[in-house]
Amino acid sequence: MGLKKLVTACYRNRQSEMFSRHDSERAIWLEYNGNRKGGRVPDVKDIGEHPLEGDGDFCKAETIELLKRADIVVTNPPFSLFREYVAQLVEHGKKFLIIGGQNAITYKEIFPLIKDNRMWLGYGFKNGNAYFKPSDHKPYASKSYFDKTTGLVKFRNVKWFTNLDHAKRHEKLRLYKRYSPEEYPAYDNYDAIEVGKIKDIPVDWDGAMGVPITFLDNHNQDEFEIIWTTDRGGDGMLEDMKLPHSRYDAPVVNGKGLYKRILIRNKAL
């Protein structure tokens, strides 16, 4: 891949293995500069092992020093600390490719980055499903998502988040439907219409429309403008679009609240 080197910081682990038991108060970091013997398969002897003073937490100063040296960060951060982790990457101006939960899209700390085209969704995880193999010493607890045949666990509703460009985000949606008030009802509480499926976005509607958050899998910044999300009442960003109503925490159609939506507008109209 033409990489200069690979560096990884372990968390609460003193062993150079992928699946840590997280049973150490101190950690190590690893560095790989290529196989000295040549070839594509790494030799474990070529991986440098270095001690950390602390446990490898990404907020610690010594771990941040490793981050500063990196050009691109690829990882699966703790979902509970996703906001803090993204903030750190943005603060240090890093390119990144990370895994997060689908609902992180509408976090008040995350959505502005997507709206301002500073972060977008990557390509992969069909239907939001990821698969992983649990380690031998830590079997997966939930049997409902474990496939005994493959030995893999399905991890649902996840996305790649990145600021690395890729071809899919420049593809245009193939739309064909035209607006009609019968098929596209207006919201009771927002000056916009409801579009329940991405493929049904009308080609001739020049106003605001609410679409599922999965729209971001196909968002082309040159094709559509992202106005804001209806989550949490718009965070004060949709005041000019609100209609007299008692509820703003979700879009409402004929008195029925719907799931969170992203409000968009067609740039070509």
Short mmCIF file of C-alpha atoms in Angstrom, two decimals:
data_model
loop_
_atom_site.label_atom_id
_atom_site.label_comp_id
_atom_site.label_asym_id
_atom_site.label_seq_id
_atom_site.Cartn_x
_atom_site.Cartn_y
_atom_site.Cartn_z
CA MET A 1 0.00 0.00 0.00
CA GLY A 2 3.03 2.28 0.00
CA LEU A 3 2.82 3.06 3.71
CA LYS A 4 5.92 4.33 5.46
CA LYS A 5 5.12 2.54 8.70
CA LEU A 6 2.33 1.21 10.91
CA VAL A 7 2.00 2.15 14.57
CA THR A 8 -0.56 0.84 17.03
CA ALA A 9 -1.10 1.65 20.69
CA CYS A 10 -2.48 -1.11 22.89
CA TYR A 11 -4.88 -0.49 25.77
CA ARG A 12 -4.17 -2.13 29.12
CA ASN A 13 -2.19 -4.82 27.38
CA ARG A 14 1.48 -5.83 27.56
CA GLN A 15 1.23 -8.55 24.90
CA SER A 16 1.44 -7.97 21.14
CA GLU A 17 -1.81 -9.77 20.36
CA MET A 18 -4.93 -8.45 18.72
CA PHE A 19 -7.39 -9.58 21.39
CA SER A 20 -6.27 -8.15 24.70
CA ARG A 21 -7.49 -9.32 28.09
CA HIS A 22 -7.21 -5.71 29.31
CA ASP A 23 -5.68 -6.98 32.52
CA SER A 24 -2.62 -4.73 32.78
CA GLU A 25 -2.28 -1.28 34.29
CA ARG A 26 0.41 -0.49 31.73
CA ALA A 27 0.52 -0.99 27.98
CA ILE A 28 2.81 -1.13 24.97
CA TRP A 29 2.88 0.34 21.48
CA LEU A 30 4.00 -1.46 18.34
CA GLU A 31 5.80 -0.21 15.24
CA TYR A 32 6.20 -1.97 11.90
CA ASN A 33 8.48 -0.56 9.18
CA GLY A 34 8.27 -3.44 6.71
CA ASN A 35 9.61 -6.96 6.30
CA ARG A 36 13.40 -6.94 6.20
CA LYS A 37 13.42 -10.20 4.27
CA GLY A 38 11.01 -8.86 1.67
CA GLY A 39 7.66 -10.28 0.66
CA ARG A 40 4.12 -9.40 1.72
CA VAL A 41 3.83 -11.39 4.95
CA PRO A 42 5.08 -9.56 8.07
CA ASP A 43 7.63 -11.24 10.26
CA VAL A 44 6.80 -10.88 13.94
CA LYS A 45 10.49 -10.18 14.59
CA ASP A 46 10.17 -7.02 12.48
CA ILE A 47 7.53 -5.53 14.79
CA GLY A 48 9.09 -3.25 17.36
CA GLU A 49 7.59 -3.44 20.83
CA HIS A 50 7.85 -0.36 23.08
CA PRO A 51 6.60 0.20 26.65
CA LEU A 52 4.17 2.92 27.67
CA GLU A 53 4.22 4.49 31.11
CA GLY A 54 0.42 4.40 31.32
CA ASP A 55 -2.43 2.15 30.22
CA GLY A 56 -2.63 3.36 26.59
CA ASP A 57 -5.78 5.46 27.01
CA PHE A 58 -6.14 7.70 23.95
CA CYS A 59 -6.45 10.79 26.17
CA LYS A 60 -3.04 10.29 27.80
CA ALA A 61 -0.16 12.58 26.78
CA GLU A 62 2.17 9.80 25.60
CA THR A 63 -0.55 8.31 23.39
CA ILE A 64 -1.34 11.74 21.95
CA GLU A 65 2.34 12.03 21.01
CA LEU A 66 1.90 8.88 18.90
CA LEU A 67 -1.20 10.43 17.34
CA LYS A 68 0.72 13.56 16.38
CA ARG A 69 3.15 11.43 14.35
CA ALA A 70 0.38 9.76 12.36
CA ASP A 71 -0.88 10.81 8.94
CA ILE A 72 -3.96 8.55 8.95
CA VAL A 73 -5.78 6.95 11.88
CA VAL A 74 -7.72 3.70 11.38
CA THR A 75 -9.46 2.23 14.41
CA ASN A 76 -12.64 1.11 16.15
CA PRO A 77 -12.93 3.52 19.10
CA PRO A 78 -15.19 2.86 22.10
CA PHE A 79 -18.69 3.88 21.01
CA SER A 80 -19.34 5.46 24.41
CA LEU A 81 -16.39 7.80 23.82
CA PHE A 82 -17.02 8.40 20.11
CA ARG A 83 -17.65 12.12 20.53
CA GLU A 84 -14.47 12.66 22.51
CA TYR A 85 -12.39 10.58 20.12
CA VAL A 86 -13.59 12.42 17.00
CA ALA A 87 -13.00 15.76 18.73
CA GLN A 88 -9.39 14.74 19.36
CA LEU A 89 -8.85 13.75 15.72
CA VAL A 90 -10.32 17.05 14.52
CA GLU A 91 -8.26 19.04 17.02
CA HIS A 92 -5.06 17.51 15.68
CA GLY A 93 -6.13 17.79 12.03
CA LYS A 94 -5.83 14.07 11.27
CA LYS A 95 -7.14 12.06 8.35
CA PHE A 96 -9.11 9.12 9.69
CA LEU A 97 -11.20 6.05 8.96
CA ILE A 98 -13.06 4.88 12.06
CA ILE A 99 -16.05 2.73 13.00
CA GLY A 100 -19.02 4.18 14.87
CA GLY A 101 -22.65 3.46 15.62
CA GLN A 102 -25.19 4.63 13.05
CA ASN A 103 -26.95 6.90 15.55
CA ALA A 104 -23.72 8.85 16.04
CA ILE A 105 -24.66 10.61 12.81
CA THR A 106 -27.11 12.84 14.68
CA TYR A 107 -24.97 13.58 17.74
CA LYS A 108 -24.76 17.34 18.24
CA GLU A 109 -20.96 17.09 18.22
CA ILE A 110 -20.85 14.94 15.07
CA PHE A 111 -23.61 16.17 12.76
CA PRO A 112 -22.13 19.68 12.23
CA LEU A 113 -18.95 18.04 10.91
CA ILE A 114 -21.02 16.08 8.39
CA LYS A 115 -23.09 19.12 7.41
CA ASP A 116 -19.97 21.22 6.89
CA ASN A 117 -18.35 18.50 4.77
CA ARG A 118 -15.55 17.91 7.26
CA MET A 119 -16.53 14.29 7.77
CA TRP A 120 -18.69 11.82 5.86
CA LEU A 121 -19.63 8.17 5.76
CA GLY A 122 -17.22 5.65 4.31
CA TYR A 123 -18.02 2.77 1.99
CA GLY A 124 -18.80 -0.69 3.34
CA PHE A 125 -20.79 -2.55 6.00
CA LYS A 126 -23.70 -3.53 3.77
CA ASN A 127 -27.02 -2.80 5.48
CA GLY A 128 -25.07 -1.51 8.48
CA ASN A 129 -23.89 -4.99 9.49
CA ALA A 130 -20.31 -5.74 10.50
CA TYR A 131 -18.96 -9.18 11.39
CA PHE A 132 -16.15 -10.16 13.73
CA LYS A 133 -14.69 -13.29 15.25
CA PRO A 134 -14.59 -13.25 19.06
CA SER A 135 -11.36 -14.26 20.75
CA ASP A 136 -11.07 -17.70 22.30
CA HIS A 137 -10.73 -16.34 25.83
CA LYS A 138 -13.66 -13.95 25.51
CA PRO A 139 -16.64 -15.68 23.85
CA TYR A 140 -19.45 -13.41 22.75
CA ALA A 141 -22.25 -13.33 25.29
CA SER A 142 -25.25 -12.68 23.03
CA LYS A 143 -26.26 -15.90 21.27
CA SER A 144 -28.82 -14.11 19.08
CA TYR A 145 -26.12 -12.58 16.86
CA PHE A 146 -23.65 -15.47 16.88
CA ASP A 147 -23.48 -17.77 13.85
CA LYS A 148 -22.15 -21.19 14.88
CA THR A 149 -21.49 -22.14 11.25
CA THR A 150 -19.13 -19.24 10.51
CA GLY A 151 -18.03 -18.54 14.08
CA LEU A 152 -18.77 -14.85 13.45
CA VAL A 153 -20.81 -12.33 15.39
CA LYS A 154 -23.05 -9.86 13.58
CA PHE A 155 -22.60 -6.31 14.84
CA ARG A 156 -25.59 -4.23 13.70
CA ASN A 157 -26.10 -0.57 12.80
CA VAL A 158 -22.49 0.48 12.35
CA LYS A 159 -20.85 2.83 9.86
CA TRP A 160 -17.44 3.90 8.66
CA PHE A 161 -16.80 7.58 9.43
CA THR A 162 -14.01 9.28 7.52
CA ASN A 163 -12.59 12.44 5.97
CA LEU A 164 -10.78 10.48 3.25
CA ASP A 165 -12.30 10.96 -0.18
CA HIS A 166 -13.80 8.02 -2.08
CA ALA A 167 -15.60 7.59 -5.38
CA LYS A 168 -19.03 6.68 -4.00
CA ARG A 169 -19.59 10.07 -2.36
CA HIS A 170 -19.43 11.67 -5.82
CA GLU A 171 -22.04 9.40 -7.41
CA LYS A 172 -25.41 10.96 -8.22
CA LEU A 173 -28.64 9.36 -7.10
CA ARG A 174 -30.80 7.93 -9.87
CA LEU A 175 -34.13 9.61 -9.18
CA TYR A 176 -37.27 9.54 -11.28
CA LYS A 177 -40.33 10.31 -9.15
CA ARG A 178 -42.15 13.62 -9.24
CA TYR A 179 -43.79 15.46 -6.38
CA SER A 180 -47.45 15.09 -5.53
CA PRO A 181 -49.10 16.22 -2.27
CA GLU A 182 -50.76 12.82 -1.92
CA GLU A 183 -47.50 10.88 -1.96
CA TYR A 184 -45.36 13.41 -0.08
CA PRO A 185 -47.26 14.75 2.96
CA ALA A 186 -46.08 17.92 4.66
CA TYR A 187 -44.94 17.78 8.27
CA ASP A 188 -47.24 19.18 10.91
CA ASN A 189 -44.36 20.86 12.75
CA TYR A 190 -41.73 21.65 10.11
CA ASP A 191 -41.93 23.41 6.74
CA ALA A 192 -40.82 20.36 4.78
CA ILE A 193 -42.21 17.23 3.17
CA GLU A 194 -41.74 13.63 4.25
CA VAL A 195 -39.76 11.29 1.99
CA GLY A 196 -39.78 7.83 3.56
CA LYS A 197 -37.33 6.17 1.16
CA ILE A 198 -34.18 7.51 -0.48
CA LYS A 199 -35.18 6.19 -3.91
CA ASP A 200 -38.41 8.20 -3.70
CA ILE A 201 -36.79 11.64 -3.43
CA PRO A 202 -38.74 13.76 -5.95
CA VAL A 203 -36.67 15.22 -8.77
CA ASP A 204 -38.79 18.38 -9.04
CA TRP A 205 -39.21 19.49 -5.40
CA ASP A 206 -37.24 22.65 -4.65
CA GLY A 207 -38.11 22.94 -0.97
CA ALA A 208 -36.93 21.16 2.16
CA MET A 209 -37.57 17.46 2.61
CA GLY A 210 -36.98 15.02 5.42
CA VAL A 211 -35.18 11.80 4.54
CA PRO A 212 -33.98 8.82 6.65
CA ILE A 213 -30.50 9.15 8.14
CA THR A 214 -29.36 6.37 5.79
CA PHE A 215 -29.42 9.06 3.10
CA LEU A 216 -25.88 9.90 4.15
CA ASP A 217 -24.70 6.60 2.64
CA ASN A 218 -25.47 8.19 -0.74
CA HIS A 219 -24.93 11.88 -0.05
CA ASN A 220 -23.23 13.83 -2.82
CA GLN A 221 -22.36 17.33 -1.58
CA ASP A 222 -22.67 18.72 -5.11
CA GLU A 223 -26.19 17.35 -5.48
CA PHE A 224 -27.91 18.09 -2.16
CA GLU A 225 -27.57 20.62 0.64
CA ILE A 226 -27.87 19.28 4.18
CA ILE A 227 -29.99 21.73 6.18
CA TRP A 228 -29.99 20.03 9.59
CA THR A 229 -31.39 17.09 11.53
CA THR A 230 -34.76 16.99 13.30
CA ASP A 231 -33.17 15.19 16.25
CA ARG A 232 -33.45 17.09 19.56
CA GLY A 233 -35.68 19.74 18.00
CA GLY A 234 -33.00 20.88 15.61
CA ASP A 235 -30.65 22.18 18.31
CA GLY A 236 -31.96 25.68 17.64
CA MET A 237 -30.93 25.45 13.97
CA LEU A 238 -34.42 25.00 12.50
CA GLU A 239 -36.23 27.95 14.07
CA ASP A 240 -37.14 29.45 10.69
CA MET A 241 -38.63 26.11 9.58
CA LYS A 242 -40.76 25.39 12.62
CA LEU A 243 -44.55 25.56 12.29
CA PRO A 244 -46.85 26.17 15.30
CA HIS A 245 -46.90 22.87 17.15
CA SER A 246 -46.38 21.33 20.60
CA ARG A 247 -43.66 18.92 19.51
CA TYR A 248 -40.32 19.45 17.78
CA ASP A 249 -38.24 16.48 18.93
CA ALA A 250 -39.30 14.48 15.86
CA PRO A 251 -41.01 15.13 12.53
CA VAL A 252 -44.80 14.75 12.78
CA VAL A 253 -47.22 13.77 9.98
CA ASN A 254 -50.97 13.81 10.66
CA GLY A 255 -50.32 13.76 14.39
CA LYS A 256 -47.93 10.80 14.26
CA GLY A 257 -44.29 11.22 15.24
CA LEU A 258 -41.72 9.68 12.94
CA TYR A 259 -38.13 8.56 13.44
CA LYS A 260 -35.42 11.22 13.23
CA ARG A 261 -34.89 12.69 9.78
CA ILE A 262 -32.23 14.68 7.96
CA LEU A 263 -33.57 17.75 6.19
CA ILE A 264 -32.09 18.32 2.74
CA ARG A 265 -32.64 20.50 -0.32
CA ASN A 266 -31.86 19.85 -4.00
CA LYS A 267 -29.10 22.24 -5.08
CA ALA A 268 -30.08 22.08 -8.75
CA LEU A 269 -33.58 23.56 -8.21
#
